[in-house]
XYZ file of C-alpha atoms in Angstrom:
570
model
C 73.908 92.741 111.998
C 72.970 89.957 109.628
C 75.923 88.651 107.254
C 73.751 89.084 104.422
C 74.197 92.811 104.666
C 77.828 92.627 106.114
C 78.542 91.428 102.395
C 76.355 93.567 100.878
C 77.929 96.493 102.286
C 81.075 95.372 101.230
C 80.394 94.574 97.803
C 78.791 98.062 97.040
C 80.298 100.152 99.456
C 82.897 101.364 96.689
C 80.616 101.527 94.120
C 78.936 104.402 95.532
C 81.593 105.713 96.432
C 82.659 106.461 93.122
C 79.208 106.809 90.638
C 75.815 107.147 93.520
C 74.420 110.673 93.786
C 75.505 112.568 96.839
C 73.152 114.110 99.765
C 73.579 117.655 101.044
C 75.060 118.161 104.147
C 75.645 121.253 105.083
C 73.802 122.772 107.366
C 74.321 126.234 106.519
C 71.779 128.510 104.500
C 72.943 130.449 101.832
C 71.048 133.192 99.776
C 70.721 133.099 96.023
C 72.826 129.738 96.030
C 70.702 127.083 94.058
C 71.262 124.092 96.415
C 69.922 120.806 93.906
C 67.941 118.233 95.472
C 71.151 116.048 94.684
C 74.209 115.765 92.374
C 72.020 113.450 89.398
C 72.127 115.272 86.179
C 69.435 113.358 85.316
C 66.822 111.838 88.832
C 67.588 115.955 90.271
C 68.865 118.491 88.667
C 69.839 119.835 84.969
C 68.225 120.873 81.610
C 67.035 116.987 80.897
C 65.124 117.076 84.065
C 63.572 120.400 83.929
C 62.786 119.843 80.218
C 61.045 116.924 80.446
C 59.360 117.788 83.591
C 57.465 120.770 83.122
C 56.491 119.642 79.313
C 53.244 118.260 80.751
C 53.868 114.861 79.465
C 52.553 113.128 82.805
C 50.506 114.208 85.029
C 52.327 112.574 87.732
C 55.927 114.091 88.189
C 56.917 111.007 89.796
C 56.371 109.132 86.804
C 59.690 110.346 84.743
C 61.752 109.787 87.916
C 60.964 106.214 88.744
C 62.441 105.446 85.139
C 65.389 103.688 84.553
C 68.389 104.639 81.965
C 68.615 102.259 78.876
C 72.455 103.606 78.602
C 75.108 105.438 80.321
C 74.597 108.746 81.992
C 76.923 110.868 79.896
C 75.429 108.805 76.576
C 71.895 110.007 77.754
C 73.069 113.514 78.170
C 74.773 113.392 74.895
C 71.163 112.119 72.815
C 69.513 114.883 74.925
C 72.038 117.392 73.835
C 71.353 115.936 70.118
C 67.234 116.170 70.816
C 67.914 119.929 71.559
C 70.471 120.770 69.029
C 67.910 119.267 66.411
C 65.001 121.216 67.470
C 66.634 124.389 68.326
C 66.042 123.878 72.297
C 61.954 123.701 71.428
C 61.269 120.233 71.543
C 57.515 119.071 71.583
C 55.762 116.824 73.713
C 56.059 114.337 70.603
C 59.774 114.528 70.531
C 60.287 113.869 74.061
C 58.009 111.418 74.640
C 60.388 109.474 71.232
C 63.500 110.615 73.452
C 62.301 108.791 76.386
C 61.316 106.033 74.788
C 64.623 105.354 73.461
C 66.601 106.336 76.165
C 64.578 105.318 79.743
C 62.296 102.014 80.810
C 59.765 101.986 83.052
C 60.756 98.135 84.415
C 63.498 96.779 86.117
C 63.587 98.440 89.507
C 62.359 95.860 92.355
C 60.649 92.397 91.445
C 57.955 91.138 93.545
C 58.881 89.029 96.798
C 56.974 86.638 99.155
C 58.916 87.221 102.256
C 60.250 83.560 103.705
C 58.447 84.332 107.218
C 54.882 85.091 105.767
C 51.965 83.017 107.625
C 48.292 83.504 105.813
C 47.164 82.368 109.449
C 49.179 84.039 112.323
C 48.696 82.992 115.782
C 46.964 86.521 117.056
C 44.347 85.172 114.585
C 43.128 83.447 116.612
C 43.121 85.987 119.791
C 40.761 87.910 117.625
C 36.969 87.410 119.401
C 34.880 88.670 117.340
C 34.504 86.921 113.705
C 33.881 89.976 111.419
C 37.136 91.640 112.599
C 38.940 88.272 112.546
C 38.053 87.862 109.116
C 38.894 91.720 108.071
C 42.456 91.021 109.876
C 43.067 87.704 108.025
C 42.221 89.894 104.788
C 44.679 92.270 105.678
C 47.799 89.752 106.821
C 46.886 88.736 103.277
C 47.980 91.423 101.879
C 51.627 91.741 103.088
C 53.226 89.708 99.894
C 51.598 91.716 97.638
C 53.629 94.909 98.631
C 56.928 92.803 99.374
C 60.045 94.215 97.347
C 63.001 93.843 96.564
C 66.023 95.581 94.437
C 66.904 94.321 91.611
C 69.874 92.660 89.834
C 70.154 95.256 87.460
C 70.394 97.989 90.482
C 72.819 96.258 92.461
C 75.150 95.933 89.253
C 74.651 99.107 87.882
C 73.053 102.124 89.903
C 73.927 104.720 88.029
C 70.919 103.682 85.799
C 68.432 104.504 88.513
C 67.057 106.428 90.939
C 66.153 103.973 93.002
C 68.442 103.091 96.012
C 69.896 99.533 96.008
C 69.142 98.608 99.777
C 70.113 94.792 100.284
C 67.191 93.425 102.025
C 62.940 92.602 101.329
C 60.884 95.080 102.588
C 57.513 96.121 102.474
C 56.227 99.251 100.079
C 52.914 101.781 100.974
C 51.703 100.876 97.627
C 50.054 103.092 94.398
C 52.358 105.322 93.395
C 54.819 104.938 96.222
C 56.623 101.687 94.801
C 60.044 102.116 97.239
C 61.139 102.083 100.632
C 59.773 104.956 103.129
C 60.895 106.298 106.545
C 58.179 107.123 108.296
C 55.472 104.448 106.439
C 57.997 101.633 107.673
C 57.504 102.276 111.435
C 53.374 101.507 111.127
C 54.374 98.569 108.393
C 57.094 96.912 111.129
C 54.587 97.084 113.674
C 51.678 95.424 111.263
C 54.794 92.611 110.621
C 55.431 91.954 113.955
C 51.781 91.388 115.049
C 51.378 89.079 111.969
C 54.890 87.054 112.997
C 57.105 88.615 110.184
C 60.013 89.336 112.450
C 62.576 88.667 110.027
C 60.812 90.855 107.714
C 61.029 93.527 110.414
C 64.699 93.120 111.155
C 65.581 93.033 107.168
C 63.583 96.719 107.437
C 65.441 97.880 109.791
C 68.638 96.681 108.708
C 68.228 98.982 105.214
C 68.015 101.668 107.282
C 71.590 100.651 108.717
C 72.572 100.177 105.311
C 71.022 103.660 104.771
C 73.241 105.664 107.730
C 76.031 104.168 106.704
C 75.815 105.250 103.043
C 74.503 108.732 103.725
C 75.072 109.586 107.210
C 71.106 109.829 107.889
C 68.032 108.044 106.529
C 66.620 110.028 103.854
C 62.711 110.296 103.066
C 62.602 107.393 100.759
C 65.020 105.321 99.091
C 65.607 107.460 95.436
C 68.658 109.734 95.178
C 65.806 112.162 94.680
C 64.928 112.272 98.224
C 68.507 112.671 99.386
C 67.861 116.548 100.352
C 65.444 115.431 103.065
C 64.588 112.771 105.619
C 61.084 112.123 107.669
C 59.970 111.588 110.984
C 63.030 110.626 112.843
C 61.136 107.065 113.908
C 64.166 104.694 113.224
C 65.156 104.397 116.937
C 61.465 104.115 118.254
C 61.653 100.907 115.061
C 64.260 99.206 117.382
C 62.065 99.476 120.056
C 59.040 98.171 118.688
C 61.045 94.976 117.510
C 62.867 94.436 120.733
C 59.366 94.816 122.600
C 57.866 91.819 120.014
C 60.970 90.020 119.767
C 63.308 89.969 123.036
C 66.055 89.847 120.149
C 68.794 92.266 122.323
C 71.287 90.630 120.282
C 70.931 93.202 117.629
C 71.369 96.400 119.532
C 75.311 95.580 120.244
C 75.841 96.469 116.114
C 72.547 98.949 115.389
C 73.138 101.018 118.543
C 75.950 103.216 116.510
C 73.909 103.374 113.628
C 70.921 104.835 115.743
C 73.222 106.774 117.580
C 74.519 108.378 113.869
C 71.270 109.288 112.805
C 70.048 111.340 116.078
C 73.563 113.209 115.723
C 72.345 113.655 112.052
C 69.148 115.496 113.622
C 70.896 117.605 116.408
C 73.440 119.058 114.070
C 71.293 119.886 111.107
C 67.706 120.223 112.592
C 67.986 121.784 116.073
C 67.588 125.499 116.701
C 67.666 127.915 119.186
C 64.081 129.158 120.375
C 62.673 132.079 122.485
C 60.062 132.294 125.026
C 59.719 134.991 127.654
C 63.235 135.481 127.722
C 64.844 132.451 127.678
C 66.259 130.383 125.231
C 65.694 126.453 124.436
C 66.930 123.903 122.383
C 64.334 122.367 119.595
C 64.227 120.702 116.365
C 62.288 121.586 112.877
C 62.539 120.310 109.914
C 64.291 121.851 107.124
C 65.313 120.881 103.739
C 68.576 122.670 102.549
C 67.703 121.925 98.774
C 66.074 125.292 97.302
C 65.028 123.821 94.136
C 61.865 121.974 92.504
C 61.456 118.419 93.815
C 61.956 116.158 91.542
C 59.341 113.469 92.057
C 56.548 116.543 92.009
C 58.893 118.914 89.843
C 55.973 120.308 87.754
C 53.333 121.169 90.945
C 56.444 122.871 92.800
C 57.121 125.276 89.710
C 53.468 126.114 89.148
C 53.277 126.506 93.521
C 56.534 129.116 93.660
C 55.963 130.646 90.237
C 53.699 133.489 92.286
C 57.088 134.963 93.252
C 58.812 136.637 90.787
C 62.069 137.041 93.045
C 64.697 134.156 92.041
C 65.055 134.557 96.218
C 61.947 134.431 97.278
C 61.460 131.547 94.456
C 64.208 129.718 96.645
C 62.255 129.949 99.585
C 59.832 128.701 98.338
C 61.123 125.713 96.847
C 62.906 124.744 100.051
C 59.851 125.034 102.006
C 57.947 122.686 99.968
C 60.861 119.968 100.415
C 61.013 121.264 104.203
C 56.726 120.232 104.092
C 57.397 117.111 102.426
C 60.186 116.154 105.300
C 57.507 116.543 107.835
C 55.318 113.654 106.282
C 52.618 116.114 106.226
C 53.042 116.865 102.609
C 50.880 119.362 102.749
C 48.729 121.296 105.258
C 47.573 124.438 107.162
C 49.961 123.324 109.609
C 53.082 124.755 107.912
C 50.981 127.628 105.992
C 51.516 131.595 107.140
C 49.706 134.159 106.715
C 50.462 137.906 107.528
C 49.001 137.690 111.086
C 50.848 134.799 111.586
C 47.577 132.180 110.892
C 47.064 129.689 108.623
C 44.254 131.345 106.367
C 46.367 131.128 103.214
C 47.617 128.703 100.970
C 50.274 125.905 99.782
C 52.118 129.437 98.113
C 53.312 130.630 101.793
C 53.937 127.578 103.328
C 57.406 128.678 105.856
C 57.835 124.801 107.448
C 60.910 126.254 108.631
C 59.466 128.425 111.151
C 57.449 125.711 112.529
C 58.840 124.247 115.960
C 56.102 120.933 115.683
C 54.979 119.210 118.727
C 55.343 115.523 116.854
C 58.822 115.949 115.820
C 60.202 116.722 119.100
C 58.153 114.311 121.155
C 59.615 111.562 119.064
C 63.085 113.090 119.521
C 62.528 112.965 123.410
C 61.591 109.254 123.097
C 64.301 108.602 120.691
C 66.971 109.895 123.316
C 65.417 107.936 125.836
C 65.103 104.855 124.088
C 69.075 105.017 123.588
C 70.119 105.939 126.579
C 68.298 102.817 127.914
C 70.155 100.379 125.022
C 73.415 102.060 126.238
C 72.154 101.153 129.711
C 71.645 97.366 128.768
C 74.768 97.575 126.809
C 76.766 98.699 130.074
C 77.966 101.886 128.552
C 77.168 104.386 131.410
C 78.975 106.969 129.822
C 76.345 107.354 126.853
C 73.885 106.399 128.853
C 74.249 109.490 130.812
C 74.647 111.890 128.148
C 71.265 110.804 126.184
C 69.765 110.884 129.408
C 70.414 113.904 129.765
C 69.402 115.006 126.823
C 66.174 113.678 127.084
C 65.730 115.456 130.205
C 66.490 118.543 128.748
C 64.100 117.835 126.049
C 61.339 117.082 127.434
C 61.805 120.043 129.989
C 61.924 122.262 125.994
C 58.894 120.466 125.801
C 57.039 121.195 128.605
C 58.251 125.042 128.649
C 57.600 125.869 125.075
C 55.135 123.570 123.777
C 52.881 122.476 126.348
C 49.892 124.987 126.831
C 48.680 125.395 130.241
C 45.235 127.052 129.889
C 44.231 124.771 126.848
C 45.433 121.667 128.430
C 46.844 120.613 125.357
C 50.749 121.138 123.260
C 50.706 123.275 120.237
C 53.485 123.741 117.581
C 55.290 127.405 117.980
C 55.451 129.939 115.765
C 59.751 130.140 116.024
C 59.493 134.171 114.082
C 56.495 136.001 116.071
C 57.562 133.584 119.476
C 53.942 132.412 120.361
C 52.039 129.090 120.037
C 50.466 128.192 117.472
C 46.664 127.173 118.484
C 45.177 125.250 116.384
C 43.705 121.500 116.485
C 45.902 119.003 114.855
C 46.132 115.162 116.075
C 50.290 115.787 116.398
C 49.335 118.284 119.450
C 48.219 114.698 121.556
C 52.275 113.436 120.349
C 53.755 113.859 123.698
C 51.229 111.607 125.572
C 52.275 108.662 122.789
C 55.981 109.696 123.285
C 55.561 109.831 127.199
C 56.872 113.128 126.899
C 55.553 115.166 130.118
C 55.645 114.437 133.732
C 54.750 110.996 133.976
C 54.337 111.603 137.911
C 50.932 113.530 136.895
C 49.669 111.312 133.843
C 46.499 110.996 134.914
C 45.865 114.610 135.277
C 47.907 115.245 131.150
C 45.672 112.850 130.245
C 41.991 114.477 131.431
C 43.119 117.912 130.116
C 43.867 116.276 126.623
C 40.703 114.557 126.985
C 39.018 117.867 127.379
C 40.592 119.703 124.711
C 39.850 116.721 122.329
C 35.983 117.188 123.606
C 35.967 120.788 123.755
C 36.921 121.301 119.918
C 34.336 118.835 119.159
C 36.355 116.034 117.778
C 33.836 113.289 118.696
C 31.326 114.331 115.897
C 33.706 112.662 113.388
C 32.411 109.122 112.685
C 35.359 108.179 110.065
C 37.769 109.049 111.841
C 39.826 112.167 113.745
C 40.348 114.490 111.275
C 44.207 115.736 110.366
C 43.031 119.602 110.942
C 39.973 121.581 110.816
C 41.016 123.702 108.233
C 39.735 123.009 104.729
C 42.417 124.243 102.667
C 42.121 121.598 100.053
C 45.842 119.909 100.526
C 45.598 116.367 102.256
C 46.495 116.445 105.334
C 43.589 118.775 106.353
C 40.109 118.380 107.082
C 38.363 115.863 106.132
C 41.201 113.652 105.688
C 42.138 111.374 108.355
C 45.023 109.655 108.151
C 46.017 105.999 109.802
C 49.285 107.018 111.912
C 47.777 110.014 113.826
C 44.671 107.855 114.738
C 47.365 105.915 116.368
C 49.001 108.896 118.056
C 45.652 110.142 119.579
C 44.487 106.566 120.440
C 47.484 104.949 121.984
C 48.695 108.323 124.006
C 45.086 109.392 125.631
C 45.431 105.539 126.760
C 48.629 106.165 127.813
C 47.535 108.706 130.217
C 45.503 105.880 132.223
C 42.686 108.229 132.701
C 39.093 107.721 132.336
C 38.089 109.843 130.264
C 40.853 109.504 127.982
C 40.143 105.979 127.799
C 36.968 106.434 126.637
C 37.459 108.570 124.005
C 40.838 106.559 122.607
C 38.371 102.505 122.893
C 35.627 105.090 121.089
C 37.938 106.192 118.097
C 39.679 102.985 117.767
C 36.576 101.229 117.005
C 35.433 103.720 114.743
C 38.548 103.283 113.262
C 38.097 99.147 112.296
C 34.381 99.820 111.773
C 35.593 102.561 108.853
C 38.388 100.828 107.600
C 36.374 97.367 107.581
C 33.225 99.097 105.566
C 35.720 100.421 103.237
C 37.697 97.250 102.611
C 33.870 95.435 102.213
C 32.780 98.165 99.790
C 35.685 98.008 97.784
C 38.212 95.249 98.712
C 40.908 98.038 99.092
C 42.928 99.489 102.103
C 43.476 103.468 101.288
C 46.114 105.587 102.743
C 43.633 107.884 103.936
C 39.976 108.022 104.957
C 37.418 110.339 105.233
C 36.664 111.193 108.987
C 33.056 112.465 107.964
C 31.778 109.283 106.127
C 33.025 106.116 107.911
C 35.076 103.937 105.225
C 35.341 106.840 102.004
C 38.881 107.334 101.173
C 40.430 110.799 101.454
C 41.051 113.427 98.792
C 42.674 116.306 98.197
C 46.731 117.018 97.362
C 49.178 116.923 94.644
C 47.778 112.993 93.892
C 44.782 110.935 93.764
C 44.161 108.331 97.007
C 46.029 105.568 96.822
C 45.869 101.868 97.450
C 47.436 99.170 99.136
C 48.290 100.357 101.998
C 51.182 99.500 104.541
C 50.802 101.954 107.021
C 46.780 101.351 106.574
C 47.052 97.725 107.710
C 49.891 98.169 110.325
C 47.376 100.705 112.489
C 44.611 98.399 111.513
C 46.191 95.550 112.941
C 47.442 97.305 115.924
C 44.106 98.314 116.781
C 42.729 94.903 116.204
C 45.267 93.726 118.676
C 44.317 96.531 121.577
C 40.711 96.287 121.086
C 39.528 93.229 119.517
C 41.944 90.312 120.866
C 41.194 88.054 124.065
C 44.850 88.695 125.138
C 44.867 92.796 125.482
């Protein structure tokens, strides 16, 4: 670990001890027990935050949030408790939008940073044979400084005033709206850095995320105490990996193996349960967000969403899947939706996430496990490396028994309440063959039945992309949208798999990919999150948010693909 966080972690370490908000940590459910997204009486939960939220005064929920406190905490609780008093608890839009004026800033967060190892002309560059696409990937490198980050002075001294988390190093945001740190974003960003020769970039990443563990015991879905009742995609050890693989730098994993080692604990003692298939019982994670409560960056859409229930239980529920959806990543689909039979034809009002045992999140588990038990391996520890070997093994055989579908060729999520797959298309179902999680013995054969599902459901059609589902539901990660990090899962695993066919299809929808994302980029000289898989290079639609720009995780699978399909050296 760098000494510029050693010192960092010293210098802070007792400040948030003392005033940062708190994530929840329990793992046990309890009914009617409002469980607040965290202990803010401001950022998440409280009178001032419900007030203000569901006036209507934005249209974004996130927009309040991302403010910063002119004065104390208790001092802004006190003028709020004056606004009220004065207008008998009925303030209008007018009034608050005076009281927030006075009392919060919209400034002052993160100031714009150039990181030190940024090259405008990478070597790959120039690996790149054909001149279109090596003009489109010099557009994108280009981009990288205009989403570098970093906290501010005014954090660092004082973080009480703000919701965002003061992590000590650069790093990289999506873009739009989403002007912080992410989990799951940062995996596709690190790998864009390390093609374009930002590996100090990469390692400053990943070292927030130590920084991260060691303040809350797991890395939580972004870095704002209001996303301290959740976390994402548990990528952070397959992170390690990546950089290793670009780097050779093993030096690091003698003081980040503990950390990574913290945060998969984090995952088997508060996301694992106990599943049932003909009889027998197997260990699995979901994801599941203790907080039963609206979240606060999207406070306003959650209240409208769980305001069908008139039960303050069922309301709970509710609430807690939502945050549960928006720990998946997929935030929101079909995927997590139930309807009476047990399908998805319904809407974002019965979403259960809960109940969902997804293919994605325990593929990356598997690899996870793996991945340490071989840095325990380098490190000499057999010890550990036995026991996440072994849990890997007895992962991927979870895997393979519940998940993987034998007539269909393909893994499905499972239905954890009625005890039966869930069979419908989604790119996650391919996760496994990008994790390596199946019999690697028998690849080739994984590989041609995935290759025939993909075919069989008619996926090819799609000239912008794969699509997220085939459902459309209206939320965003359904049909039409396609979104970069799945392409990635469906592309790199089918060519995994080393066979033919699934070759074929994965050089097919990776150059569909760069021929969408490069007509967009042309037609507008933006990179989207999202695309639309039915016109090559239109940007998504659909959710709680219009499309937005910038975009890391955009120009990481961009640039990955470049690299695999475009460049002499592949």
């Amino acid at each position: 670990m760098s000494e510029t966080i050693l010192k960092f972690l010293l210098v802070t370490v007792v400040t948030f001890m003392v005033v940062s908000a708190k994530p929840l940590q329990n793992n046990k459910q309890t009914n009617n027990t409002v469980v607040p997204t965290c202990d803010s009486k401001i950022y998440c939960q409280g009178d001032l935050l419900d007030t203000i939220q569901l006036s209507g005064i934005y249209s974004d929920s996130k927009t309040f949030v991302d403010m910063s406190m002119i004065y104390s905490v208790n001092e802004t609780l006190k003028n709020f408790s004056n606004l009220m008093n004065q207008t008998n608890n009925e303030p209008t839009q007018d009034d608050l939008m005076q009281f927030i004026s006075t009392n919060f800033v919209s400034a002052n967060e993160t100031v714009s940073w150039t990181p030190s190892d940024y090259n405008p002309n990478p070597s790959f560059l120039n690996k790149i044979t054909d001149d279109e696409v090596r003009t489109f990937a010099q557009n994108l490198v280009a981009i990288w400084p205009t989403l570098g980050r970093k906290v501010s002075d005014d954090v660092i001294n004082d973080p009480t005033k703000h919701s965002i988390i003061p992590i000590p190093n650069g790093f990289i945001i999506p873009g739009g709206r989403f002007r912080e740190s992410y989990y799951w974003d940062s995996y596709w960003i690190i790998r864009g850095l390390l093609i374009s020769g930002m590996s100090e970039t990469a390692k400053g990443m990943l070292e927030n995320f130590v920084y991260l563990i060691n303040q809350y015991g797991f890395i939580p879905n972004g870095a704002r105490v209001y996303y301290l009742n959740r976390s994402q995609p548990p990528l952070f050890t397959l992170m390690v990996s990546m950089y290793i693989e670009y780097t050779n730098d093993t030096n690091i994993l003698t003081s980040i193996v503990p950390y990574i080692e913290q945060e998969l604990s984090w995952w088997l003692e508060n996301r694992t349960i106990t599943v049932k298939k003909h009889g027998r019982e197997y260990r699995l994670a979901h994801y599941q967000s203790l907080s039963n409560t609206p979240r606060s960056e999207s406070y306003k859409e959650d209240y409208t969403t769980c305001s069908y229930y008139t039960d303050s239980n069922d309301q709970q529920i509710c609430y807690q899947s939502l945050k549960s959806g928006a720990e998946t990543g997929w935030d929101f689909s079909s995927r997590w939706f139930f309807d009476d039979q047990g399908g998805t034809s319904t809407n974002l009002t019965h979403i259960r996430t809960q109940r969902v045992v997804p293919v994605d999140l325990n593929s990356f588990l598997y690899k996870a496990f793996q991945s340490l038990s071989d840095f325990y391996r380098y490190l000499g520890d057999e010890r550990k490396e036995n026991q996440w070997a072994s849990l890997s093994n007895d992962w991927l055989q979870s895997i393979e028994e519940v998940l993987y579908n034998q007539e269909d060729g393909i893994w499905y999520d499972y239905d954890s309440i009625l005890e039966k797959p869930r069979k419908y298309f989604f790119p996650s179902n391919f996760a496994p063959l990008w994790a390596d999680a199946y019999n690697q013995r028998h690849k080739n054969i994984y590989g041609k039945r995935a290759a025939q599902y993909f075919t069989n459901v008619n996926i090819t059609q799609y000239l912008g992309g794969i699509p997220t589902s085939l459902d459309q539901s209206g939320e965003q990660w359904d049909f039409s949208n396609a979104w970069p990090p799945l392409q990635e899962l469906v592309v790199l695993g089918l060519m995994k798999s080393e066979n033919e066919e699934a070759l074929q299809i994965a050089h097919l929808f990776g150059s569909r990919w760069i021929s969408a994302n490069i007509k967009g980029y042309n037609d507008s000289q933006i990179m989207y999150e999202k695309y639309d898989a039915v016109i090559p290079g239109a940007f998504g639609g659909g959710g709680e948010y219009t499309v937005q720009a910038g975009f890391g995780w955009t120009n990481g699978v961009a640039l990955h693909f470049i690299k695999l399909f475009y460049s002499s050296d592949e």
